[in-house]
Amino acid sequence: LLAGPDGRPLAGRTAVVTAGPTFEPIDPVRGLTNRSSGKQGYAIAEALAELGARVTLVSGPVALAAPVGVERVWVETAKEMQAAVQAALPADIAVMSAAVADWRVDGVASGKIKKAPGGPPSVALIENPDILAGVSAPGKLRPKLVIGFAAETTDLEANARAKLSRKGCDWIVGNDVSDDVFGSEGNAVTLFTRGGDVESWPRQPKSGVARKLAMRIADHFKA
Ligand code: CTP
Ligand code: CA
């Protein structure tokens, strides 16, 4: 049993965790965002820190206090989140739990767009960079263990497996968001590994899911 220098299983390890939504401006007063309270990601950052890891939490706009002992970096847009994740590397562990906006506005207005008799403005969108896929790409800075999330309303296993291979990460935490997940305290997830393991964890507080995941990560580094 290889525990780190201070006796905790992740002592000496570093982790970067993304959490919360991103916010993509349309103009100075409006924007596009995703539904995410950040609770699951914050709980994961906290659980990793409790096991001894040095954690950087890259957070979109949420109303949560930073967990004790965790370094939080605030971001708004997906591009800012990507830059903050890059700046947190090298790290042993990456957990990308943020609900990143898939698109941003092409040509953000510098002043407030006013209502006009001609009807609503049209907004052109361009795709945001895939932060998880970028972190998972082979290279000197690739973390040893890269974990993504898949929030799905249907076909959880098929969609999660497809994301695992498309993004090149090591594990995917599949999250059935068809019932009460957003903003709630509870969560039910299934972990899919590249090696083909499947583990379903019963609905439990997000803190419980986080501790299970952190323990599973610690086991991975022990092995
Ligand atoms: N993700 C990311 N950067 C993006 C989009 C997603 O890092 N631009 C990450 C999320 O943090 C999550 C994983 O990719 O860990 C899966 O996100 P999800 O939205 O489920 O996947 P997408 O590839 O965006 O597919 P879709 O939204 O079409 O289901
Ligand atoms: Ca998406």
Short mmCIF file of C-alpha atoms and ligand atoms in Angstrom, two decimals:
data_model
loop_
_atom_site.label_atom_id
_atom_site.label_comp_id
_atom_site.label_asym_id
_atom_site.label_seq_id
_atom_site.Cartn_x
_atom_site.Cartn_y
_atom_site.Cartn_z
CA LEU A 1 0.00 0.00 0.00
CA LEU A 2 1.71 3.10 -1.31
CA ALA A 3 0.46 6.09 0.63
CA GLY A 4 2.07 9.48 0.05
CA PRO A 5 4.52 11.21 2.39
CA ASP A 6 1.81 12.45 4.80
CA GLY A 7 0.05 9.08 4.92
CA ARG A 8 -2.94 10.05 2.80
CA PRO A 9 -3.40 8.11 -0.45
CA LEU A 10 -3.20 11.13 -2.79
CA ALA A 11 -0.49 13.06 -0.92
CA GLY A 12 2.06 14.36 -3.40
CA ARG A 13 -0.46 14.19 -6.29
CA THR A 14 -1.82 17.19 -8.13
CA ALA A 15 -5.29 17.55 -9.66
CA VAL A 16 -7.19 20.02 -11.78
CA VAL A 17 -10.99 19.99 -11.56
CA THR A 18 -13.43 22.03 -13.65
CA ALA A 19 -16.86 22.84 -12.26
CA GLY A 20 -19.95 24.91 -12.88
CA PRO A 21 -21.25 26.37 -16.13
CA THR A 22 -19.48 28.68 -18.51
CA PHE A 23 -21.01 32.01 -19.49
CA GLU A 24 -20.67 33.26 -23.06
CA PRO A 25 -21.54 36.93 -23.52
CA ILE A 26 -23.91 38.19 -26.22
CA ASP A 27 -23.44 41.82 -25.23
CA PRO A 28 -22.40 43.52 -21.94
CA VAL A 29 -25.67 42.54 -20.22
CA ARG A 30 -26.71 39.22 -21.78
CA GLY A 31 -25.25 35.82 -22.37
CA LEU A 32 -25.60 32.08 -23.01
CA THR A 33 -25.02 29.59 -20.27
CA ASN A 34 -25.71 26.02 -19.16
CA ARG A 35 -27.52 24.59 -16.19
CA SER A 36 -25.01 23.61 -13.53
CA SER A 37 -24.86 24.41 -9.84
CA GLY A 38 -21.21 23.31 -9.60
CA LYS A 39 -22.03 21.20 -6.54
CA GLN A 40 -20.75 17.89 -7.94
CA GLY A 41 -17.47 19.38 -9.18
CA TYR A 42 -16.86 21.31 -5.96
CA ALA A 43 -17.52 18.13 -3.95
CA ILE A 44 -14.98 16.25 -6.10
CA ALA A 45 -12.35 18.96 -5.55
CA GLU A 46 -12.99 18.76 -1.82
CA ALA A 47 -12.83 14.94 -1.74
CA LEU A 48 -9.53 14.88 -3.66
CA ALA A 49 -8.06 17.48 -1.28
CA GLU A 50 -9.20 15.43 1.71
CA LEU A 51 -7.24 12.47 0.34
CA GLY A 52 -4.15 14.69 0.18
CA ALA A 53 -4.07 15.93 -3.41
CA ARG A 54 -3.11 19.50 -4.27
CA VAL A 55 -6.18 20.69 -6.16
CA THR A 56 -6.79 23.58 -8.54
CA LEU A 57 -10.52 24.13 -9.04
CA VAL A 58 -11.31 26.00 -12.26
CA SER A 59 -14.81 27.32 -11.70
CA GLY A 60 -17.42 29.02 -13.81
CA PRO A 61 -19.92 31.37 -12.15
CA VAL A 62 -21.54 29.56 -9.20
CA ALA A 63 -22.70 30.51 -5.72
CA LEU A 64 -20.48 28.18 -3.71
CA ALA A 65 -17.63 28.70 -1.26
CA ALA A 66 -14.26 27.24 -2.24
CA PRO A 67 -13.55 23.99 -0.36
CA VAL A 68 -10.91 24.27 2.34
CA GLY A 69 -7.39 23.79 1.02
CA VAL A 70 -8.40 24.07 -2.64
CA GLU A 71 -7.07 26.78 -4.93
CA ARG A 72 -9.98 28.23 -6.91
CA VAL A 73 -9.56 30.03 -10.22
CA TRP A 74 -12.64 31.94 -11.43
CA VAL A 75 -13.48 31.93 -15.14
CA GLU A 76 -16.48 32.92 -17.23
CA THR A 77 -16.08 31.69 -20.79
CA ALA A 78 -15.04 28.31 -22.18
CA LYS A 79 -11.90 29.88 -23.64
CA GLU A 80 -10.96 31.28 -20.21
CA MET A 81 -11.64 27.87 -18.67
CA GLN A 82 -9.40 26.20 -21.25
CA ALA A 83 -6.57 28.67 -20.54
CA ALA A 84 -6.89 28.20 -16.77
CA VAL A 85 -6.80 24.40 -17.15
CA GLN A 86 -3.67 24.66 -19.33
CA ALA A 87 -2.06 26.90 -16.71
CA ALA A 88 -2.79 24.29 -14.00
CA LEU A 89 -0.82 21.60 -15.86
CA PRO A 90 1.20 19.50 -15.31
CA ALA A 91 -1.14 17.57 -13.01
CA ASP A 92 -1.55 13.88 -12.26
CA ILE A 93 -5.34 13.96 -12.35
CA ALA A 94 -7.86 15.94 -14.41
CA VAL A 95 -11.59 15.81 -13.67
CA MET A 96 -13.65 17.81 -16.14
CA SER A 97 -17.05 18.15 -14.55
CA ALA A 98 -17.92 21.60 -15.89
CA ALA A 99 -20.97 22.13 -18.07
CA VAL A 100 -19.10 23.95 -20.82
CA ALA A 101 -21.20 25.93 -23.28
CA ASP A 102 -20.80 24.21 -26.62
CA TRP A 103 -21.06 27.48 -28.52
CA ARG A 104 -20.11 31.09 -28.06
CA VAL A 105 -21.39 34.17 -29.84
CA ASP A 106 -19.52 35.17 -32.96
CA GLY A 107 -19.06 38.93 -32.77
CA VAL A 108 -20.02 39.91 -29.21
CA ALA A 109 -21.67 43.35 -29.26
CA SER A 110 -19.61 46.00 -27.44
CA GLY A 111 -22.72 47.92 -26.38
CA LYS A 112 -26.12 46.77 -25.18
CA ILE A 113 -28.29 45.55 -28.06
CA LYS A 114 -31.54 47.52 -28.00
CA LYS A 115 -34.97 46.18 -28.86
CA ALA A 116 -35.94 47.46 -32.25
CA PRO A 117 -39.14 47.50 -34.32
CA GLY A 118 -37.50 45.17 -36.85
CA GLY A 119 -37.77 42.26 -34.39
CA PRO A 120 -35.22 40.24 -32.44
CA PRO A 121 -31.56 40.23 -33.49
CA SER A 122 -30.04 37.08 -34.87
CA VAL A 123 -27.09 35.66 -33.00
CA ALA A 124 -24.39 33.71 -34.85
CA LEU A 125 -22.71 30.96 -32.88
CA ILE A 126 -19.33 29.30 -33.23
CA GLU A 127 -18.21 26.12 -31.51
CA ASN A 128 -16.11 26.36 -28.38
CA PRO A 129 -12.90 24.37 -27.98
CA ASP A 130 -13.38 20.96 -26.34
CA ILE A 131 -11.36 21.34 -23.15
CA LEU A 132 -11.60 17.66 -22.20
CA ALA A 133 -10.47 16.45 -25.63
CA GLY A 134 -7.55 18.89 -25.53
CA VAL A 135 -6.39 17.73 -22.11
CA SER A 136 -6.77 14.08 -23.19
CA ALA A 137 -4.65 14.45 -26.32
CA PRO A 138 -1.32 12.62 -26.10
CA GLY A 139 1.59 14.83 -25.09
CA LYS A 140 4.07 15.68 -22.39
CA LEU A 141 1.49 17.52 -20.27
CA ARG A 142 -1.25 14.90 -20.46
CA PRO A 143 -2.36 13.97 -16.92
CA LYS A 144 -1.99 10.28 -16.07
CA LEU A 145 -5.72 10.01 -15.39
CA VAL A 146 -8.23 12.13 -17.30
CA ILE A 147 -11.89 11.87 -16.30
CA GLY A 148 -14.84 13.39 -18.14
CA PHE A 149 -18.53 13.59 -17.42
CA ALA A 150 -21.40 12.74 -19.73
CA ALA A 151 -24.70 14.35 -18.86
CA GLU A 152 -27.35 12.51 -20.82
CA THR A 153 -31.13 12.38 -20.94
CA THR A 154 -31.27 9.10 -22.97
CA ASP A 155 -29.02 6.10 -23.86
CA LEU A 156 -26.56 6.77 -21.04
CA GLU A 157 -24.24 3.82 -21.69
CA ALA A 158 -24.04 4.23 -25.47
CA ASN A 159 -23.52 8.00 -25.24
CA ALA A 160 -20.97 7.71 -22.43
CA ARG A 161 -18.96 5.04 -24.29
CA ALA A 162 -19.03 7.13 -27.46
CA LYS A 163 -17.71 10.15 -25.53
CA LEU A 164 -14.99 8.05 -23.89
CA SER A 165 -13.51 7.15 -27.24
CA ARG A 166 -14.27 10.42 -29.03
CA LYS A 167 -12.58 12.52 -26.35
CA GLY A 168 -9.69 10.19 -25.58
CA CYS A 169 -10.12 10.35 -21.80
CA ASP A 170 -9.58 7.41 -19.44
CA TRP A 171 -12.87 7.35 -17.52
CA ILE A 172 -16.30 8.85 -18.05
CA VAL A 173 -18.77 9.49 -15.27
CA GLY A 174 -22.18 9.02 -16.86
CA ASN A 175 -24.87 11.12 -15.33
CA ASP A 176 -28.56 10.59 -16.04
CA VAL A 177 -29.93 14.12 -15.97
CA SER A 178 -33.47 13.16 -16.97
CA ASP A 179 -34.52 13.47 -13.33
CA ASP A 180 -33.74 15.83 -10.49
CA VAL A 181 -29.97 16.50 -10.75
CA PHE A 182 -29.53 20.19 -11.44
CA GLY A 183 -29.10 22.11 -8.24
CA SER A 184 -30.09 19.07 -6.19
CA GLU A 185 -28.03 17.46 -3.45
CA GLY A 186 -28.33 13.95 -4.87
CA ASN A 187 -26.86 12.22 -7.90
CA ALA A 188 -26.80 8.75 -9.45
CA VAL A 189 -23.87 7.98 -11.76
CA THR A 190 -22.23 5.14 -13.65
CA LEU A 191 -18.48 5.04 -14.13
CA PHE A 192 -17.18 3.69 -17.45
CA THR A 193 -13.46 3.05 -17.89
CA ARG A 194 -11.48 2.72 -21.08
CA GLY A 195 -10.60 -0.80 -19.93
CA GLY A 196 -14.31 -1.73 -20.06
CA ASP A 197 -15.19 -1.60 -16.36
CA VAL A 198 -18.70 -0.41 -15.48
CA GLU A 199 -19.69 0.61 -11.95
CA SER A 200 -23.11 1.99 -11.06
CA TRP A 201 -23.41 3.90 -7.82
CA PRO A 202 -26.84 4.27 -6.26
CA ARG A 203 -28.43 7.69 -5.87
CA GLN A 204 -26.71 9.44 -2.96
CA PRO A 205 -25.57 12.90 -1.92
CA LYS A 206 -23.14 14.53 -4.36
CA SER A 207 -20.56 14.45 -1.54
CA GLY A 208 -20.90 10.64 -1.46
CA VAL A 209 -20.40 10.35 -5.23
CA ALA A 210 -17.36 12.62 -4.88
CA ARG A 211 -15.80 10.54 -2.11
CA LYS A 212 -16.38 7.30 -4.04
CA LEU A 213 -14.75 8.80 -7.12
CA ALA A 214 -11.79 10.14 -5.12
CA MET A 215 -11.28 6.71 -3.49
CA ARG A 216 -11.49 5.05 -6.91
CA ILE A 217 -8.84 7.50 -8.17
CA ALA A 218 -6.63 6.75 -5.15
CA ASP A 219 -6.98 2.99 -5.85
CA HIS A 220 -5.98 3.61 -9.45
CA PHE A 221 -2.74 5.28 -8.39
CA LYS A 222 -2.04 2.59 -5.80
CA ALA A 223 -2.32 -0.17 -8.42
N1 CTP B 1 -16.44 19.35 -22.31
C1 CTP B 1 -15.33 20.17 -22.42
N2 CTP B 1 -15.32 21.18 -23.32
C2 CTP B 1 -16.39 21.39 -24.13
C3 CTP B 1 -17.54 20.56 -24.02
C4 CTP B 1 -17.53 19.55 -23.09
O1 CTP B 1 -14.34 19.97 -21.70
N3 CTP B 1 -16.36 22.39 -25.01
C5 CTP B 1 -16.39 18.25 -21.32
C6 CTP B 1 -17.37 18.34 -20.19
O2 CTP B 1 -16.79 19.02 -19.08
C7 CTP B 1 -17.62 16.87 -19.88
C8 CTP B 1 -17.48 16.19 -21.21
O3 CTP B 1 -16.72 17.08 -22.03
O4 CTP B 1 -16.61 16.33 -19.04
C9 CTP B 1 -18.75 15.85 -21.89
O5 CTP B 1 -19.53 17.00 -22.06
P1 CTP B 1 -20.87 16.87 -22.87
O6 CTP B 1 -21.52 18.19 -22.99
O7 CTP B 1 -21.67 15.74 -22.27
O8 CTP B 1 -20.32 16.37 -24.29
P2 CTP B 1 -20.26 17.04 -25.72
O9 CTP B 1 -19.08 16.46 -26.41
O10 CTP B 1 -20.31 18.52 -25.64
O11 CTP B 1 -21.54 16.44 -26.44
P3 CTP B 1 -23.11 16.90 -26.41
O12 CTP B 1 -23.25 18.14 -25.58
O13 CTP B 1 -23.43 17.09 -27.85
O14 CTP B 1 -23.82 15.71 -25.80
CA CA B 2 -21.94 19.71 -24.55
#
